[in-house]
Tab-separated table of C-alpha atoms in Angstrom:
chain	number	residue	atom	x	y	z
A	24	UNK	CA	65.548	230.967	113.492
A	25	UNK	CA	65.154	233.404	116.389
A	26	UNK	CA	63.149	236.622	116.335
A	27	UNK	CA	66.122	238.935	115.842
A	28	UNK	CA	67.334	237.052	112.787
A	29	UNK	CA	63.792	236.868	111.365
A	30	UNK	CA	63.341	240.593	111.921
A	31	UNK	CA	66.587	241.364	110.023
A	32	UNK	CA	65.643	239.106	107.133
A	33	UNK	CA	62.145	240.678	106.880
A	34	UNK	CA	63.645	244.159	106.700
A	35	UNK	CA	66.109	243.028	104.008
A	36	UNK	CA	63.352	241.317	102.020
A	37	UNK	CA	61.062	244.371	102.121
A	38	UNK	CA	63.977	246.637	101.160
A	39	UNK	CA	62.988	249.266	103.684
A	40	UNK	CA	65.803	250.155	106.050
A	41	UNK	CA	63.415	252.428	107.975
A	42	UNK	CA	60.981	249.582	108.666
A	43	UNK	CA	60.595	248.969	112.398
A	44	UNK	CA	59.641	245.316	112.763
A	45	UNK	CA	58.022	244.391	116.098
A	46	UNK	CA	55.873	241.539	117.322
A	47	UNK	CA	52.793	243.373	116.107
A	48	UNK	CA	54.057	243.959	112.550
A	49	UNK	CA	51.982	242.160	109.936
A	50	UNK	CA	52.643	241.401	106.235
A	51	UNK	CA	50.034	240.140	103.813
A	52	UNK	CA	50.101	236.368	103.308
A	53	UNK	CA	50.202	236.911	99.552
A	54	UNK	CA	53.864	237.863	99.864
A	55	UNK	CA	54.761	234.377	101.123
A	56	UNK	CA	55.162	231.309	98.956
A	57	UNK	CA	52.003	229.207	99.148
A	58	UNK	CA	49.885	232.227	100.104
A	59	UNK	CA	49.386	230.977	103.668
A	60	UNK	CA	51.653	233.404	105.517
A	61	UNK	CA	54.933	232.598	107.268
A	62	UNK	CA	55.726	228.923	107.902
A	63	UNK	CA	58.749	226.876	108.928
A	64	UNK	CA	59.664	226.277	105.299
A	65	UNK	CA	59.011	229.869	104.192
A	66	UNK	CA	59.491	232.200	107.173
A	67	UNK	CA	60.501	235.223	105.077
A	68	UNK	CA	58.372	237.036	102.450
A	69	UNK	CA	59.779	236.693	98.952
A	70	UNK	CA	56.948	237.701	96.567
A	71	UNK	CA	56.980	241.451	95.868
A	72	UNK	CA	56.286	243.725	92.930
A	73	UNK	CA	58.736	246.507	93.615
A	74	UNK	CA	58.825	249.742	91.607
A	75	UNK	CA	61.529	250.220	89.017
A	76	UNK	CA	63.985	252.059	91.272
A	77	UNK	CA	63.844	249.202	93.795
A	78	UNK	CA	64.201	246.403	91.256
A	79	UNK	CA	67.523	244.522	91.451
A	80	UNK	CA	69.828	245.629	88.697
A	81	UNK	CA	70.890	242.754	86.461
A	82	UNK	CA	74.285	243.414	84.981
A	83	UNK	CA	74.859	242.028	81.549
A	84	UNK	CA	77.885	239.816	81.491
A	85	UNK	CA	80.503	241.264	79.197
A	86	UNK	CA	81.898	238.795	76.707
A	87	UNK	CA	85.558	238.522	75.970
A	88	UNK	CA	86.770	241.185	73.452
A	89	UNK	CA	88.467	238.594	71.278
A	90	UNK	CA	85.275	236.542	71.060
A	91	UNK	CA	83.249	239.608	70.060
A	92	UNK	CA	85.822	240.468	67.420
A	93	UNK	CA	85.801	236.940	65.999
A	94	UNK	CA	81.961	236.962	65.964
A	95	UNK	CA	81.901	240.244	64.065
A	96	UNK	CA	84.408	238.974	61.496
A	97	UNK	CA	82.482	235.737	60.968
A	98	UNK	CA	79.248	237.728	60.587
A	99	UNK	CA	80.838	239.879	57.881
A	100	UNK	CA	82.207	236.819	56.086
A	101	UNK	CA	78.770	235.149	56.118
A	102	UNK	CA	77.160	238.281	54.750
A	103	UNK	CA	79.724	238.568	51.968
A	104	UNK	CA	79.108	234.921	51.001
A	105	UNK	CA	75.309	235.192	50.918
A	106	UNK	CA	75.262	238.607	49.258
A	107	UNK	CA	75.900	237.360	45.652
A	108	UNK	CA	73.130	234.750	45.893
A	109	UNK	CA	70.640	237.262	47.208
A	110	UNK	CA	71.738	239.728	44.562
A	111	UNK	CA	71.271	237.108	41.817
A	112	UNK	CA	67.808	236.274	43.079
A	113	UNK	CA	66.931	239.901	43.225
A	114	UNK	CA	68.086	240.446	39.631
A	115	UNK	CA	65.733	237.724	38.476
A	116	UNK	CA	62.904	239.361	40.301
A	117	UNK	CA	63.944	242.759	39.101
A	118	UNK	CA	63.340	241.662	35.548
A	119	UNK	CA	59.738	241.241	36.473
A	120	UNK	CA	59.565	244.073	38.998
A	121	UNK	CA	62.364	246.482	38.266
A	122	UNK	CA	63.681	248.550	41.145
A	123	UNK	CA	65.672	251.754	41.131
A	124	UNK	CA	69.350	251.223	40.429
A	125	UNK	CA	71.814	251.497	43.258
A	126	UNK	CA	69.375	250.648	46.063
A	127	UNK	CA	70.769	247.167	46.875
A	128	UNK	CA	74.360	248.345	46.658
A	129	UNK	CA	73.513	251.212	48.979
A	130	UNK	CA	72.014	248.836	51.545
A	131	UNK	CA	75.050	246.530	51.309
A	132	UNK	CA	77.461	249.411	51.835
A	133	UNK	CA	75.434	250.591	54.819
A	134	UNK	CA	75.571	247.075	56.382
A	135	UNK	CA	79.310	246.761	55.763
A	136	UNK	CA	80.000	250.224	57.138
A	137	UNK	CA	78.002	249.457	60.294
A	138	UNK	CA	79.896	246.186	60.726
A	139	UNK	CA	83.247	247.882	60.238
A	140	UNK	CA	82.267	250.614	62.685
A	141	UNK	CA	81.454	247.891	65.190
A	142	UNK	CA	84.847	246.253	64.620
A	143	UNK	CA	86.700	249.554	64.983
A	144	UNK	CA	84.848	250.370	68.176
A	145	UNK	CA	85.739	246.938	69.565
A	146	UNK	CA	89.408	247.437	68.639
A	147	UNK	CA	89.393	250.784	70.438
A	148	UNK	CA	87.941	249.138	73.498
A	149	UNK	CA	90.615	246.420	73.367
A	150	UNK	CA	93.376	249.005	73.045
A	151	UNK	CA	92.056	251.043	75.943
A	152	UNK	CA	91.805	247.885	78.039
A	153	UNK	CA	95.345	246.817	77.136
A	154	UNK	CA	96.904	250.219	77.975
A	155	UNK	CA	95.603	251.171	81.417
A	156	UNK	CA	96.696	254.137	83.478
A	157	UNK	CA	100.257	253.645	84.859
A	158	UNK	CA	99.049	254.772	88.274
A	159	UNK	CA	96.524	251.934	88.363
A	160	UNK	CA	99.285	249.507	87.404
A	161	UNK	CA	101.440	250.858	90.248
A	162	UNK	CA	98.567	250.353	92.671
A	163	UNK	CA	98.085	246.778	91.479
A	164	UNK	CA	101.770	245.885	91.593
A	165	UNK	CA	102.569	247.595	94.893
A	166	UNK	CA	100.260	246.141	97.508
A	167	UNK	CA	102.172	247.531	100.527
A	168	UNK	CA	103.566	250.792	101.874
A	169	UNK	CA	106.920	249.188	102.764
A	170	UNK	CA	110.030	250.602	101.124
A	171	UNK	CA	113.103	248.688	99.990
A	172	UNK	CA	114.893	249.729	103.162
A	173	UNK	CA	112.060	248.293	105.262
A	174	UNK	CA	112.231	245.019	103.360
A	175	UNK	CA	116.023	244.855	103.822
A	176	UNK	CA	115.578	245.432	107.551
A	177	UNK	CA	112.984	242.664	107.691
A	178	UNK	CA	115.313	240.266	105.870
A	179	UNK	CA	118.161	241.156	108.232
A	180	UNK	CA	115.893	240.606	111.236
A	181	UNK	CA	114.830	237.240	109.844
A	182	UNK	CA	118.448	236.179	109.343
A	183	UNK	CA	119.242	237.345	112.864
A	184	UNK	CA	116.386	235.298	114.315
A	185	UNK	CA	117.543	232.227	112.426
A	186	UNK	CA	121.068	232.591	113.876
A	187	UNK	CA	120.234	231.084	117.277
A	188	UNK	CA	123.750	231.185	118.829
A	189	UNK	CA	124.159	234.898	118.128
A	190	UNK	CA	120.602	235.626	119.249
A	191	UNK	CA	121.149	233.754	122.523
A	192	UNK	CA	124.386	235.657	123.176
A	193	UNK	CA	122.861	239.065	122.419
A	194	UNK	CA	119.842	238.426	124.643
A	195	UNK	CA	122.136	237.592	127.562
A	196	UNK	CA	124.264	240.693	126.951
A	197	UNK	CA	121.102	242.818	126.904
A	198	UNK	CA	120.233	241.448	130.351
A	199	UNK	CA	123.725	242.301	131.599
A	200	UNK	CA	123.557	245.897	130.334
A	201	UNK	CA	119.953	246.714	131.226
A	202	UNK	CA	120.820	248.728	134.380
A	203	UNK	CA	123.705	249.842	136.607
A	204	UNK	CA	122.707	247.211	139.146
A	205	UNK	CA	122.951	244.389	136.625
A	206	UNK	CA	126.295	245.709	135.313
A	207	UNK	CA	127.689	245.775	138.855
A	208	UNK	CA	126.414	242.264	139.566
A	209	UNK	CA	127.793	240.639	136.419
A	210	UNK	CA	131.042	242.591	135.893
A	211	UNK	CA	132.015	244.109	139.260
A	212	UNK	CA	132.220	247.598	137.730
A	213	UNK	CA	130.191	250.290	139.500
A	214	UNK	CA	128.057	251.432	136.551
A	215	UNK	CA	127.287	251.127	132.858
A	216	UNK	CA	129.076	254.436	132.215
A	217	UNK	CA	132.261	253.054	133.758
A	218	UNK	CA	132.060	250.003	131.491
A	219	UNK	CA	131.554	252.168	128.399
A	220	UNK	CA	134.512	254.327	129.443
A	221	UNK	CA	136.835	251.375	129.994
A	222	UNK	CA	136.181	249.387	126.813
A	223	UNK	CA	136.967	252.174	124.265
A	224	UNK	CA	140.235	252.712	126.129
A	225	UNK	CA	141.126	249.010	125.768
A	226	UNK	CA	139.851	248.519	122.210
A	227	UNK	CA	142.977	249.777	120.358
A	228	UNK	CA	145.105	247.309	122.343
A	229	UNK	CA	142.612	244.487	121.785
A	230	UNK	CA	142.553	244.982	118.006
A	231	UNK	CA	146.267	244.123	117.807
A	232	UNK	CA	146.387	241.391	120.465
A	233	UNK	CA	147.445	237.856	119.592
A	234	UNK	CA	145.330	235.053	120.991
A	235	UNK	CA	147.044	232.702	123.385
A	236	UNK	CA	148.806	229.716	121.820
A	237	UNK	CA	151.194	227.511	123.791
A	238	UNK	CA	153.072	226.555	120.625
A	239	UNK	CA	153.769	230.126	119.476
A	240	UNK	CA	153.811	232.074	122.733
A	241	UNK	CA	156.162	235.045	122.833
A	242	UNK	CA	156.358	235.474	119.061
A	243	UNK	CA	155.346	238.813	117.553
A	244	UNK	CA	153.209	238.744	114.408
A	245	UNK	CA	153.281	241.169	111.478
A	246	UNK	CA	149.769	242.496	112.115
A	247	UNK	CA	150.855	243.468	115.646
A	248	UNK	CA	153.568	245.717	114.273
A	249	UNK	CA	151.671	247.271	111.349
A	250	UNK	CA	148.094	248.541	111.675
A	251	UNK	CA	147.454	248.245	107.928
A	252	UNK	CA	148.117	244.474	107.852
A	253	UNK	CA	144.990	242.381	108.392
A	254	UNK	CA	145.020	239.659	110.981
A	255	UNK	CA	145.287	236.181	109.378
A	256	UNK	CA	143.271	233.140	110.323
A	257	UNK	CA	139.543	232.571	110.851
A	258	UNK	CA	137.157	235.362	111.771
A	259	UNK	CA	136.401	236.052	115.435
A	260	UNK	CA	133.484	234.060	116.782
A	261	UNK	CA	132.395	236.997	118.947
A	262	UNK	CA	132.867	240.778	118.874
A	263	UNK	CA	135.580	242.248	121.104
A	264	UNK	CA	133.005	243.736	123.450
A	265	UNK	CA	131.383	240.324	123.978
A	266	UNK	CA	134.784	238.795	124.732
A	267	UNK	CA	135.550	241.567	127.231
A	268	UNK	CA	132.199	241.031	128.958
A	269	UNK	CA	132.781	237.277	129.157
A	270	UNK	CA	136.148	237.833	130.907
A	271	UNK	CA	134.619	240.262	133.415
A	272	UNK	CA	131.726	237.889	134.112
A	273	UNK	CA	134.082	235.015	134.817
A	274	UNK	CA	136.162	237.176	137.180
A	275	UNK	CA	133.099	238.459	138.995
A	276	UNK	CA	130.976	235.292	139.230
A	277	UNK	CA	133.647	232.589	138.924
A	278	UNK	CA	131.663	230.642	136.318
A	279	UNK	CA	133.103	227.473	134.831
A	280	UNK	CA	134.324	227.354	131.253
A	281	UNK	CA	131.569	224.936	130.207
A	282	UNK	CA	128.932	227.292	131.609
A	283	UNK	CA	130.345	230.282	129.747
A	284	UNK	CA	130.626	228.210	126.579
A	285	UNK	CA	126.914	227.460	126.800
A	286	UNK	CA	125.941	231.092	127.511
A	287	UNK	CA	128.005	232.616	124.690
A	288	UNK	CA	127.441	229.708	122.260
A	289	UNK	CA	131.132	228.928	121.643
A	290	UNK	CA	133.391	225.986	122.434
A	291	UNK	CA	135.048	225.452	125.793
A	292	UNK	CA	138.503	225.707	124.253
A	293	UNK	CA	137.570	229.097	122.798
A	294	UNK	CA	136.544	230.297	126.255
A	295	UNK	CA	139.912	229.256	127.679
A	296	UNK	CA	141.851	230.908	124.839
A	297	UNK	CA	139.881	234.177	125.053
A	298	UNK	CA	140.142	234.387	128.854
A	299	UNK	CA	143.901	233.765	128.940
A	300	UNK	CA	144.513	236.302	126.156
A	301	UNK	CA	142.448	239.053	127.749
A	302	UNK	CA	143.870	238.513	131.243
A	303	UNK	CA	147.398	239.025	129.953
A	304	UNK	CA	146.314	242.082	127.985
A	305	UNK	CA	144.532	243.633	130.980
A	306	UNK	CA	147.512	242.911	133.208
A	307	UNK	CA	149.946	244.767	130.949
A	308	UNK	CA	147.568	247.719	130.465
A	309	UNK	CA	146.355	248.093	134.061
A	310	UNK	CA	149.792	247.964	135.650
A	311	UNK	CA	150.584	251.210	133.843
A	312	UNK	CA	147.250	252.911	134.516
A	313	UNK	CA	145.257	251.639	137.508
A	314	UNK	CA	147.977	250.419	139.880
A	315	UNK	CA	150.337	253.063	141.281
A	316	UNK	CA	152.956	251.812	143.705
A	317	UNK	CA	154.009	254.264	146.482
A	318	UNK	CA	157.476	255.126	145.189
A	319	UNK	CA	159.238	258.486	144.936
A	320	UNK	CA	158.865	258.544	141.148
A	321	UNK	CA	155.280	257.290	141.046
A	322	UNK	CA	153.703	260.739	141.352
A	323	UNK	CA	151.588	259.700	144.345
A	324	UNK	CA	153.159	262.365	146.575
A	325	UNK	CA	152.183	265.085	144.095
A	326	UNK	CA	148.496	264.199	144.543
A	327	UNK	CA	148.524	264.907	148.291
A	328	UNK	CA	146.535	267.856	149.598
A	329	UNK	CA	147.024	269.861	152.824
A	330	UNK	CA	145.861	268.097	156.034
A	331	UNK	CA	145.934	264.687	154.343
A	332	UNK	CA	147.047	261.772	156.518
A	333	UNK	CA	149.265	259.095	155.007
A	334	UNK	CA	149.556	255.664	156.614
A	335	UNK	CA	152.610	253.630	155.741
A	336	UNK	CA	154.546	250.692	157.105
A	337	UNK	CA	157.991	250.868	158.675
A	338	UNK	CA	160.748	251.576	156.152
A	339	UNK	CA	158.983	254.277	154.086
A	340	UNK	CA	161.224	257.284	154.694
A	341	UNK	CA	158.998	259.852	153.018
A	342	UNK	CA	158.283	262.163	155.957
A	343	UNK	CA	160.161	265.103	154.427
A	344	UNK	CA	158.179	264.868	151.141
A	345	UNK	CA	154.851	264.524	152.955
A	346	UNK	CA	155.674	267.503	155.171
A	347	UNK	CA	156.322	269.704	152.136
A	348	UNK	CA	152.714	269.005	151.070
A	349	UNK	CA	151.495	270.040	154.570
A	350	UNK	CA	150.304	266.478	155.219
A	351	UNK	CA	151.098	264.062	158.076
A	352	UNK	CA	152.689	260.624	158.041
A	353	UNK	CA	151.582	257.852	160.389
A	354	UNK	CA	153.870	254.842	160.647
A	355	UNK	CA	154.216	252.356	163.504
A	356	UNK	CA	156.875	253.524	166.001
A	357	UNK	CA	160.237	251.781	166.110
A	358	UNK	CA	161.123	249.750	169.195
A	359	UNK	CA	163.940	251.249	171.213
A	360	UNK	CA	165.425	248.298	172.992
A	361	UNK	CA	163.444	245.157	173.764
A	362	UNK	CA	159.927	246.618	174.157
A	363	UNK	CA	157.870	249.656	173.135
A	364	UNK	CA	156.892	252.368	175.524
A	365	UNK	CA	153.312	252.835	176.684
A	366	UNK	CA	152.824	255.839	174.393
A	367	UNK	CA	154.253	253.932	171.444
A	368	UNK	CA	151.985	250.943	172.103
A	369	UNK	CA	148.907	253.177	172.207
A	370	UNK	CA	149.876	254.820	168.935
A	371	UNK	CA	150.541	251.455	167.335
A	372	UNK	CA	147.117	250.187	168.370
A	373	UNK	CA	145.354	253.230	166.907
A	374	UNK	CA	147.207	252.951	163.608
A	375	UNK	CA	146.586	249.196	163.477
A	376	UNK	CA	142.859	249.699	164.083
A	377	UNK	CA	142.587	252.084	161.163
A	378	UNK	CA	144.760	249.891	158.956
A	379	UNK	CA	142.648	246.847	159.770
A	380	UNK	CA	139.491	248.788	158.879
A	381	UNK	CA	140.906	249.880	155.511
A	382	UNK	CA	142.513	246.534	154.706
A	383	UNK	CA	139.382	244.601	155.692
A	384	UNK	CA	137.150	246.646	153.402
A	385	UNK	CA	139.691	246.549	150.582
A	386	UNK	CA	140.087	242.788	150.836
A	387	UNK	CA	136.317	242.435	151.053
A	388	UNK	CA	136.009	244.230	147.741
A	389	UNK	CA	138.619	241.958	146.247
A	390	UNK	CA	136.676	238.915	147.418
A	391	UNK	CA	133.642	240.163	145.516
A	392	UNK	CA	135.381	238.642	142.508
A	393	UNK	CA	134.318	235.057	143.132
A	394	UNK	CA	137.052	233.590	140.972
A	395	UNK	CA	139.436	234.272	143.912
A	396	UNK	CA	137.264	232.401	146.406
A	397	UNK	CA	138.227	228.850	147.180
A	398	UNK	CA	140.690	226.878	145.108
A	399	UNK	CA	141.769	228.376	141.797
A	400	UNK	CA	141.325	225.841	138.950
A	401	UNK	CA	144.462	224.203	137.591
A	402	UNK	CA	143.632	225.634	134.154
A	403	UNK	CA	144.313	229.136	135.568
A	404	UNK	CA	147.656	228.261	137.149
A	405	UNK	CA	149.602	229.973	134.353
A	406	UNK	CA	147.706	233.256	134.814
A	407	UNK	CA	146.919	233.153	138.555
A	408	UNK	CA	149.099	236.180	139.392
A	409	UNK	CA	147.671	238.184	136.490
A	410	UNK	CA	144.127	237.276	137.557
A	411	UNK	CA	144.644	238.605	141.109
A	412	UNK	CA	146.317	241.735	139.737
A	413	UNK	CA	143.466	242.477	137.317
A	414	UNK	CA	140.825	241.986	140.051
A	415	UNK	CA	142.702	244.418	142.310
A	416	UNK	CA	142.945	246.936	139.484
A	417	UNK	CA	139.188	246.696	138.851
A	418	UNK	CA	138.607	247.426	142.554
A	419	UNK	CA	140.311	250.777	142.033
A	420	UNK	CA	137.479	251.737	139.657
A	421	UNK	CA	134.941	251.518	142.487
A	422	UNK	CA	133.996	254.336	144.821
A	423	UNK	CA	136.600	255.403	147.433
A	424	UNK	CA	136.665	253.415	150.651
A	425	UNK	CA	136.742	256.531	152.809
A	426	UNK	CA	134.415	259.358	151.913
A	427	UNK	CA	135.651	262.910	152.340
C-alpha cells in the first residue's frame, strides 16, 4: 500500500474530511489493533469511540408484510388459547384473594385491541405499498426518453442494415451523387442539378415502360394503355432512379454487365434487360426533345439571332431564310468546271478549319462515353444505333462548345 492510498484510508477511518494527513501526522497507537501502532497487517486505525452523530447508522431490516401479518395472527390465536386457562387459575386464586370484578376482562380487551390495531396498521401499510403513485410506476416502466417513432426508426434502420444488397447499392449511389464532379464522372451529365432535372422528366414514361423480352417484343400491355391498371409480375428489384443511374454509368464508363451486377446486387440477366429497356426508352424520348435536325420545319431557323453565322454543307438551300434573320450562311463553294478558283479554295480552307475544330470537339465529347470506345459487345448489337444516339443526345446537355 503506497502513501497516497494509506492517507485516503486514514482520512476515511477518522471520519474527518478536513483532516490533512502528511508524513508528520501521528495517531495514538491505541487506535490500532494490537495497540502497537500501524503494522503491515493493520496499517489503518480501526478502534474509535465516536460521538453519537458520527456513529454508523444501523438500519433495521424490514420484514416482509405478510410474515408480520401471519406473526400477529398467530400471536392473537395463542393468546386466545391460553386466556381461558389463565382465567381459570385466576378464579381459583380469586376465591382466596378476591379481586375487583372486570379487571381481567379489561386487560384482555386492551391486549386484543392493541393486537387488532397492530394488524390494521399493517394492512394499511400493505395497501399503501401495493398501490404506489402512478408517476412512480411510469418512471419504473419507462427507462428511456425514446418515443414510439424513435423506436420505429431504429427498427427500420436495423432492417436496412441487415439488407446487405440494398445497403451496398445505396452506399454506391451516395458516392455517385456526393458532388457535381462525381456526377459528371459517373454519368457524363454536367451537374447534379441536370440529373435531377432529367429524371423527373423521364419518370412518367418509365412508369409505363415494358421491360425487354425477346419472346413478347412489340406487344402492348394493358398497363401501358391505362394508368389505373397495375403492372403484373414480380416487383422491381431496384427503384427507377437506380436503374436510370446504372444505364448512365454503363454508357459513361463502359462497365461490363458482371461488374454492374456486382455493384447493384442484381443478376447479370437483370442488368441486360434493364439496359436494353432504358436505351430504347431514352432513344424514343430524346429524338423528340434533345436532337433537332436542321430542316425547314424543325424550328432551328427561328432560334437564330442577328449576326449569327451558320455553317452548313453543300445542298442546304436555306440562304433566303437565314438572311431574313439577319444572319450569314457559310457553305463550301461549288466548283465551276474542273477546279476551284484561288478565292474559292481559300474560303473552303477557312470553313474546313472551323468545321474541323467544332467536329473534333464534338466527337471528343462523344468519346467521353467509353461504351463507344473500341469494339461494341455482341450483346449490344440489337441496340447499337440507339446507344450512339442516346450518347449524342446526352452531349447536348453539356455546356456549349463555343462560348459567346
